[in-house]
XYZ file of C-alpha atoms in Angstrom:
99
model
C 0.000 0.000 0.000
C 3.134 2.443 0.299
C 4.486 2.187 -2.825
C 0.824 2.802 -4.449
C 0.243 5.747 -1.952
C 3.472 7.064 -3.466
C 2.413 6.640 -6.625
C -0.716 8.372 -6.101
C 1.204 11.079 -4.861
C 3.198 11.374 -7.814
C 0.256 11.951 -9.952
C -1.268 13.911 -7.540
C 1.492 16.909 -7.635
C 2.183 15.759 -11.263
C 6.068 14.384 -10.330
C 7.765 13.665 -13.507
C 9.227 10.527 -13.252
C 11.901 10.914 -16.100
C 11.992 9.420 -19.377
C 12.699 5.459 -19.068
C 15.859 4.489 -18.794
C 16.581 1.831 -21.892
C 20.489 1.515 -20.966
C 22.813 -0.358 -19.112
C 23.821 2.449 -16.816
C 27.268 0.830 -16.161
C 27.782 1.059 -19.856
C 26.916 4.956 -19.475
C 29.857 7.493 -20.077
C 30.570 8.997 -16.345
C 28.816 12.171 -17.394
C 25.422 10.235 -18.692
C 25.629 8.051 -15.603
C 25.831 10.812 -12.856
C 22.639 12.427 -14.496
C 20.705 9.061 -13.565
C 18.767 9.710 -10.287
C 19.464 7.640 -7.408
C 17.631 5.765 -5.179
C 18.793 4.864 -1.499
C 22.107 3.015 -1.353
C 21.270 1.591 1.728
C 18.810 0.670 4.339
C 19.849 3.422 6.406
C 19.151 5.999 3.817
C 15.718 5.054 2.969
C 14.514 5.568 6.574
C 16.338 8.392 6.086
C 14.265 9.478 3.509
C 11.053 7.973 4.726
C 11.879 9.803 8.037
C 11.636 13.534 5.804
C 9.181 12.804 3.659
C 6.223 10.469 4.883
C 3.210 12.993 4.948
C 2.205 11.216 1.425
C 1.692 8.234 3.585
C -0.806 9.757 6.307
C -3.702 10.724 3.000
C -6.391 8.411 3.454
C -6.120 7.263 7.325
C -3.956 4.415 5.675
C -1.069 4.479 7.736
C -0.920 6.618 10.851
C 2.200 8.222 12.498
C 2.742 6.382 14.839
C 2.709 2.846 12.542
C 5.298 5.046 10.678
C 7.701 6.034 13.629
C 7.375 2.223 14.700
C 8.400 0.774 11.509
C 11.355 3.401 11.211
C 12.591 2.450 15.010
C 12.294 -1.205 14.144
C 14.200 -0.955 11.126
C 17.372 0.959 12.539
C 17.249 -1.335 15.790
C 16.433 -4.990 14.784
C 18.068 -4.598 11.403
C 20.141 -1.332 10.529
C 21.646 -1.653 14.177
C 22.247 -5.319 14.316
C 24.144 -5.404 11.150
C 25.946 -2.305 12.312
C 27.019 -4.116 15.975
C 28.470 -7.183 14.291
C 31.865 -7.644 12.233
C 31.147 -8.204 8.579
C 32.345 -11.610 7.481
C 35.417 -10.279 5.863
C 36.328 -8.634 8.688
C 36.209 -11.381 10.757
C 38.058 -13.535 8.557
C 40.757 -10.577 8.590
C 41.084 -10.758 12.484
C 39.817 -13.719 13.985
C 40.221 -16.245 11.160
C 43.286 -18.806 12.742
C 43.917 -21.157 8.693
């Protein structure tokens, strides 16, 4: 239901979405390639942005804000935090690995 609520708000304030993209970006010249949007590189950034920019979400009685600041807190803790507390496996295999 988010991602047609944000689509909905597109239309609604007429967001031009671009022309479609019908390239391999990585074959793009540097130039061509840093015109591309972007989207979040990470999980972190996307609450990020969902943190700014949720009203879009609230239309409708669909999702409240507090269903919205819960499933922001949950994210950083159980998942953005976890990952964040723990060695990645290369860096474990860096310090700890005894072969």
């Amino acid at each position: 239901s988010a991602m047609l609520m944000a689509g909905l708000d597109g239309i609604e304030n007429k967001i031009d979405p671009g022309e479609p993209m019908d390239k391999d970006i990585y074959d793009l010249a540097p130039e061509e390639r840093a015109a591309v949007p972007l989207t979040p590189a990470s999980l972190e950034e996307a609450m990020d942005a969902l943190e700014a920019d949720h009203n879009f979400l609230l239309k409708g009685d669909v999702f409240t804000e507090d269903v919205i600041e819960a499933w922001i807190s949950y994210k950083r803790e159980e998942e953005i935090d976890a990952l964040r507390l723990r060695p990645h496996p290369h860096e474990f295999a860096m310090h700890y690995d005894m072969v």
